[in-house]
GROMACS .gro file of C-alpha atoms in nm:
model
  266
    1MET     CA    1   1.513   0.304  -2.128
    2ASP     CA    2   1.799   0.542  -2.050
    3LYS     CA    3   1.911   0.336  -1.753
    4LYS     CA    4   1.874  -0.026  -1.656
    5ILE     CA    5   1.597  -0.101  -1.408
    6LYS     CA    6   1.754  -0.202  -1.077
    7ALA     CA    7   1.455  -0.206  -0.839
    8LEU     CA    8   1.092  -0.313  -0.864
    9PHE     CA    9   0.821  -0.178  -0.630
   10PHE     CA   10   0.495  -0.369  -0.596
   11ASP     CA   11   0.158  -0.291  -0.447
   12ILE     CA   12   0.008  -0.597  -0.277
   13ASP     CA   13  -0.370  -0.624  -0.314
   14GLY     CA   14  -0.480  -0.650  -0.675
   15THR     CA   15  -0.122  -0.633  -0.801
   16LEU     CA   16   0.081  -0.911  -0.641
   17VAL     CA   17  -0.209  -1.082  -0.464
   18SER     CA   18  -0.531  -1.183  -0.635
   19PHE     CA   19  -0.854  -1.047  -0.490
   20ARG     CA   20  -1.012  -1.375  -0.600
   21THR     CA   21  -0.774  -1.629  -0.445
   22HIS     CA   22  -0.593  -1.412  -0.184
   23LYS     CA   23  -0.270  -1.567  -0.316
   24ILE     CA   24   0.017  -1.463  -0.540
   25PRO     CA   25  -0.012  -1.634  -0.881
   26GLN     CA   26   0.268  -1.882  -0.940
   27SER     CA   27   0.365  -1.698  -1.258
   28THR     CA   28   0.435  -1.388  -1.044
   29VAL     CA   29   0.645  -1.587  -0.795
   30ASP     CA   30   0.849  -1.738  -1.078
   31ALA     CA   31   0.891  -1.398  -1.247
   32LEU     CA   32   1.020  -1.234  -0.928
   33GLU     CA   33   1.264  -1.518  -0.873
   34ASP     CA   34   1.392  -1.467  -1.228
   35ALA     CA   35   1.423  -1.092  -1.170
   36LYS     CA   36   1.624  -1.149  -0.852
   37ARG     CA   37   1.855  -1.387  -1.036
   38ASN     CA   38   1.907  -1.108  -1.288
   39GLY     CA   39   2.021  -0.875  -1.010
   40VAL     CA   40   1.701  -0.670  -0.979
   41ALA     CA   41   1.583  -0.589  -0.625
   42VAL     CA   42   1.223  -0.640  -0.511
   43TYR     CA   43   1.041  -0.399  -0.280
   44ILE     CA   44   0.685  -0.379  -0.148
   45SER     CA   45   0.477  -0.061  -0.174
   46THR     CA   46   0.151  -0.100   0.015
   47GLY     CA   47  -0.120   0.078   0.205
   48ARG     CA   48  -0.113  -0.203   0.458
   49PRO     CA   49   0.070  -0.148   0.787
   50ILE     CA   50   0.337  -0.405   0.858
   51MET     CA   51   0.118  -0.587   1.113
   52LEU     CA   52  -0.142  -0.661   0.844
   53ILE     CA   53   0.096  -0.789   0.577
   54ASN     CA   54  -0.001  -1.154   0.605
   55ASN     CA   55  -0.015  -1.266   0.242
   56LEU     CA   56   0.342  -1.249   0.110
   57GLY     CA   57   0.477  -1.577   0.244
   58GLN     CA   58   0.533  -1.709  -0.108
   59ILE     CA   59   0.786  -1.433  -0.185
   60GLU     CA   60   0.905  -1.323   0.158
   61HIS     CA   61   1.255  -1.454   0.085
   62LEU     CA   62   1.276  -1.226  -0.219
   63ILE     CA   63   1.178  -0.894  -0.057
   64ASP     CA   64   1.453  -0.635  -0.002
   65GLY     CA   65   1.249  -0.365   0.175
   66TYR     CA   66   0.912  -0.206   0.230
   67ILE     CA   67   0.709   0.108   0.172
   68THR     CA   68   0.417   0.059   0.412
   69THR     CA   69   0.115   0.261   0.522
   70ASN     CA   70   0.128   0.446   0.190
   71GLY     CA   71   0.477   0.580   0.254
   72ALA     CA   72   0.436   0.678   0.618
   73ARG     CA   73   0.679   0.405   0.724
   74CYS     CA   74   0.956   0.282   0.495
   75PHE     CA   75   1.228   0.042   0.601
   76VAL     CA   76   1.502  -0.189   0.479
   77GLY     CA   77   1.582  -0.471   0.719
   78ASN     CA   78   1.589  -0.320   1.067
   79HIS     CA   79   1.667   0.030   0.937
   80THR     CA   80   1.385   0.284   0.926
   81VAL     CA   81   1.426   0.495   0.613
   82CYS     CA   82   1.140   0.732   0.700
   83LEU     CA   83   0.858   0.767   0.952
   84HIS     CA   84   0.584   1.029   0.911
   85PRO     CA   85   0.319   1.040   1.186
   86ILE     CA   86  -0.011   1.224   1.152
   87LEU     CA   87  -0.060   1.534   1.365
   88ARG     CA   88  -0.255   1.447   1.679
   89ALA     CA   89  -0.511   1.721   1.608
   90ASP     CA   90  -0.585   1.560   1.271
   91VAL     CA   91  -0.622   1.218   1.435
   92ASP     CA   92  -0.868   1.363   1.683
   93GLU     CA   93  -1.069   1.528   1.403
   94VAL     CA   94  -1.105   1.202   1.208
   95VAL     CA   95  -1.212   1.013   1.520
   96ALA     CA   96  -1.464   1.285   1.603
   97ASP     CA   97  -1.599   1.275   1.248
   98ALA     CA   98  -1.644   0.899   1.277
   99ASP     CA   99  -1.844   0.956   1.595
  100ARG     CA  100  -2.061   1.221   1.430
  101ASN     CA  101  -2.127   1.022   1.115
  102ASP     CA  102  -2.131   0.671   1.261
  103TYR     CA  103  -1.856   0.502   1.058
  104SER     CA  104  -1.554   0.285   1.142
  105VAL     CA  105  -1.191   0.397   1.137
  106ILE     CA  106  -0.881   0.178   1.152
  107VAL     CA  107  -0.622   0.376   1.350
  108VAL     CA  108  -0.269   0.252   1.279
  109GLY     CA  109   0.005   0.315   1.534
  110GLU     CA  110   0.370   0.221   1.513
  111ARG     CA  111   0.317  -0.114   1.686
  112HIS     CA  112  -0.058  -0.164   1.722
  113LEU     CA  113  -0.379  -0.075   1.545
  114VAL     CA  114  -0.734  -0.011   1.659
  115VAL     CA  115  -1.061  -0.075   1.481
  116TYR     CA  116  -1.248   0.224   1.621
  117HIS     CA  117  -1.625   0.204   1.620
  118PRO     CA  118  -1.624  -0.142   1.453
  119THR     CA  119  -1.906  -0.224   1.212
  120ASP     CA  120  -1.981  -0.522   0.989
  121ILE     CA  121  -1.830  -0.349   0.685
  122VAL     CA  122  -1.480  -0.380   0.834
  123ARG     CA  123  -1.510  -0.756   0.865
  124LYS     CA  124  -1.671  -0.786   0.523
  125VAL     CA  125  -1.405  -0.582   0.343
  126PHE     CA  126  -1.087  -0.665   0.535
  127VAL     CA  127  -1.150  -1.020   0.655
  128GLU     CA  128  -1.369  -1.159   0.377
  129GLY     CA  129  -1.262  -0.934   0.089
  130LEU     CA  130  -0.889  -0.889   0.155
  131GLY     CA  131  -0.818  -1.203   0.357
  132VAL     CA  132  -0.685  -1.019   0.663
  133VAL     CA  133  -0.723  -1.288   0.927
  134ASN     CA  134  -0.521  -1.122   1.205
  135LEU     CA  135  -0.726  -0.803   1.253
  136ASP     CA  136  -0.759  -0.742   1.628
  137PHE     CA  137  -1.096  -0.596   1.722
  138GLY     CA  138  -1.011  -0.586   2.092
  139THR     CA  139  -0.756  -0.302   2.098
  140ARG     CA  140  -0.876   0.039   2.219
  141LEU     CA  141  -0.764   0.394   2.141
  142ASP     CA  142  -0.610   0.424   2.487
  143ASP     CA  143  -0.371   0.146   2.385
  144LEU     CA  144  -0.220   0.384   2.128
  145LYS     CA  145  -0.169   0.682   2.359
  146ASN     CA  146   0.208   0.632   2.365
  147GLU     CA  147   0.240   0.566   1.992
  148ASP     CA  148   0.248   0.794   1.691
  149VAL     CA  149  -0.039   0.736   1.447
  150LEU     CA  150   0.083   0.661   1.096
  151GLN     CA  151  -0.242   0.603   0.912
  152LEU     CA  152  -0.619   0.641   0.946
  153THR     CA  153  -0.856   0.431   0.738
  154PRO     CA  154  -1.210   0.571   0.760
  155PHE     CA  155  -1.494   0.366   0.611
  156CYS     CA  156  -1.670   0.665   0.464
  157SER     CA  157  -1.800   0.771   0.125
  158ALA     CA  158  -1.599   0.976  -0.123
  159GLU     CA  159  -1.823   1.273  -0.044
  160GLN     CA  160  -1.762   1.239   0.330
  161GLU     CA  161  -1.390   1.204   0.260
  162ALA     CA  162  -1.381   1.527   0.058
  163ASP     CA  163  -1.554   1.717   0.338
  164LEU     CA  164  -1.329   1.565   0.603
  165MET     CA  165  -1.005   1.645   0.418
  166LEU     CA  166  -1.094   2.014   0.415
  167ARG     CA  167  -1.080   2.011   0.796
  168LEU     CA  168  -0.743   1.836   0.831
  169SER     CA  169  -0.435   2.056   0.853
  170ASN     CA  170  -0.164   1.830   0.708
  171CYS     CA  171  -0.297   1.510   0.553
  172THR     CA  172  -0.332   1.337   0.218
  173SER     CA  173  -0.579   1.069   0.118
  174GLY     CA  174  -0.553   0.770  -0.116
  175ARG     CA  175  -0.869   0.571  -0.193
  176TRP     CA  176  -0.809   0.224  -0.335
  177HIS     CA  177  -1.140   0.065  -0.233
  178PRO     CA  178  -1.496   0.199  -0.266
  179ALA     CA  179  -1.565   0.140   0.105
  180PHE     CA  180  -1.271   0.328   0.256
  181THR     CA  181  -0.974   0.556   0.206
  182ASP     CA  182  -0.627   0.570   0.363
  183ILE     CA  183  -0.527   0.899   0.524
  184THR     CA  184  -0.164   0.972   0.604
  185SER     CA  185   0.052   1.272   0.687
  186GLY     CA  186   0.086   1.522   0.407
  187GLU     CA  187   0.454   1.423   0.402
  188ALA     CA  188   0.368   1.066   0.302
  189ASP     CA  189   0.241   0.890  -0.006
  190LYS     CA  190   0.381   0.602  -0.207
  191GLY     CA  191   0.555   0.835  -0.454
  192LYS     CA  192   0.733   1.020  -0.174
  193GLY     CA  193   0.818   0.683  -0.022
  194LEU     CA  194   0.981   0.584  -0.350
  195GLN     CA  195   1.186   0.904  -0.351
  196VAL     CA  196   1.331   0.848  -0.004
  197MET     CA  197   1.390   0.478  -0.068
  198ALA     CA  198   1.571   0.552  -0.393
  199GLU     CA  199   1.788   0.812  -0.221
  200TYR     CA  200   1.869   0.573   0.063
  201LEU     CA  201   1.951   0.291  -0.181
  202GLY     CA  202   2.159   0.513  -0.408
  203LEU     CA  203   1.925   0.466  -0.702
  204ASP     CA  204   1.829   0.712  -0.969
  205ILE     CA  205   1.450   0.729  -1.005
  206SER     CA  206   1.491   0.625  -1.368
  207GLU     CA  207   1.622   0.291  -1.240
  208THR     CA  208   1.293   0.207  -1.065
  209MET     CA  209   0.974   0.041  -1.186
  210ALA     CA  210   0.649   0.050  -0.988
  211PHE     CA  211   0.334  -0.162  -1.023
  212GLY     CA  212  -0.014  -0.084  -0.889
  213ASP     CA  213  -0.389  -0.094  -0.940
  214GLY     CA  214  -0.549   0.146  -0.690
  215GLY     CA  215  -0.585   0.519  -0.636
  216ASN     CA  216  -0.313   0.514  -0.373
  217ASP     CA  217  -0.071   0.383  -0.638
  218ILE     CA  218  -0.102   0.686  -0.865
  219SER     CA  219   0.177   0.880  -0.694
  220ILE     CA  220   0.432   0.599  -0.724
  221ILE     CA  221   0.330   0.504  -1.078
  222ARG     CA  222   0.378   0.868  -1.175
  223GLU     CA  223   0.709   0.902  -0.988
  224ALA     CA  224   0.884   0.581  -1.094
  225GLY     CA  225   1.109   0.550  -1.394
  226ILE     CA  226   0.849   0.315  -1.539
  227GLY     CA  227   0.497   0.302  -1.396
  228VAL     CA  228   0.289  -0.006  -1.467
  229ALA     CA  229  -0.086  -0.034  -1.409
  230MET     CA  230  -0.265  -0.366  -1.390
  231GLU     CA  231  -0.555  -0.428  -1.628
  232ASN     CA  232  -0.780  -0.457  -1.319
  233ALA     CA  233  -0.691  -0.098  -1.223
  234ASN     CA  234  -0.937   0.186  -1.268
  235GLU     CA  235  -0.905   0.425  -1.560
  236GLU     CA  236  -0.747   0.705  -1.356
  237VAL     CA  237  -0.461   0.476  -1.257
  238LYS     CA  238  -0.416   0.348  -1.611
  239ALA     CA  239  -0.402   0.704  -1.745
  240MET     CA  240  -0.099   0.777  -1.525
  241ALA     CA  241   0.091   0.462  -1.624
  242ASP     CA  242   0.362   0.422  -1.886
  243TYR     CA  243   0.230   0.073  -1.955
  244VAL     CA  244  -0.084  -0.126  -1.880
  245THR     CA  245  -0.026  -0.496  -1.833
  246SER     CA  246  -0.277  -0.780  -1.799
  247SER     CA  247  -0.460  -0.842  -1.472
  248VAL     CA  248  -0.315  -0.995  -1.158
  249ASP     CA  249  -0.494  -1.322  -1.240
  250GLU     CA  250  -0.369  -1.323  -1.602
  251ASP     CA  251   0.007  -1.314  -1.542
  252GLY     CA  252   0.020  -0.934  -1.536
  253VAL     CA  253   0.346  -0.899  -1.343
  254LYS     CA  254   0.526  -1.159  -1.552
  255ASN     CA  255   0.402  -1.011  -1.879
  256ALA     CA  256   0.521  -0.661  -1.789
  257LEU     CA  257   0.863  -0.782  -1.677
  258VAL     CA  258   0.902  -0.972  -2.004
  259HIS     CA  259   0.781  -0.670  -2.203
  260PHE     CA  260   1.050  -0.446  -2.052
  261GLY     CA  261   1.324  -0.709  -2.076
  262ILE     CA  262   1.366  -0.753  -1.700
  263ILE     CA  263   1.321  -1.127  -1.750
  264GLN     CA  264   1.305  -1.355  -2.050
  265ALA     CA  265   0.985  -1.516  -2.174
  266SER     CA  266   0.949  -1.879  -2.073
   0.00000   0.00000   0.00000
């Protein structure tokens, strides 16, 4: 490494948090505590909006800042580093497409979110699969009329997604689950979030390390000084990584941090 790593950026689901247990492995908690003692900062990089980050209690005291909604909202403490809303015309097009094709969309505002056209797949994937216990199915689109929309999560196929994206004027899409994709402004993805966070923090990109396992992690894995893919990642993600570590359930975070000398083996 040309420069010492000063900041670590972690995806949540499948990277920090096990899909199997919905918890952070103790080896990961211990490794992050060691990294912090060694003067390395810890940041989150997630597709989740802040109101759905409910599974980081074990390490909350270690977190220095957040890239959320795939880079649409980044913040450190109470300071907003960047905020990139989706154009209203693009929001309307996704909602209309959901009506035409009978699928659900999670519409994420700055303060609230709406499960539009709710179906059983949302509960199955988010509540049962991802352990999101605070998803409010009672909010309506009218409740977001005074808020910018930061992310749209349509529960559509990859083929439907490809067709939809052709009709949106300024959006990007990151699929990290077979059942849905995350759509944000074209100005936002995790890699761009890393760029603005590094600039704000006075870091050179070479001083950053990013971990991920899903399609929405490709941009930050590619952008970071060192990009690490989990063994449970798909092959496209692994191909973009500088290093592939073991899975989230097999001490993957700890093993990578030891490999790169961020912490010592214990």
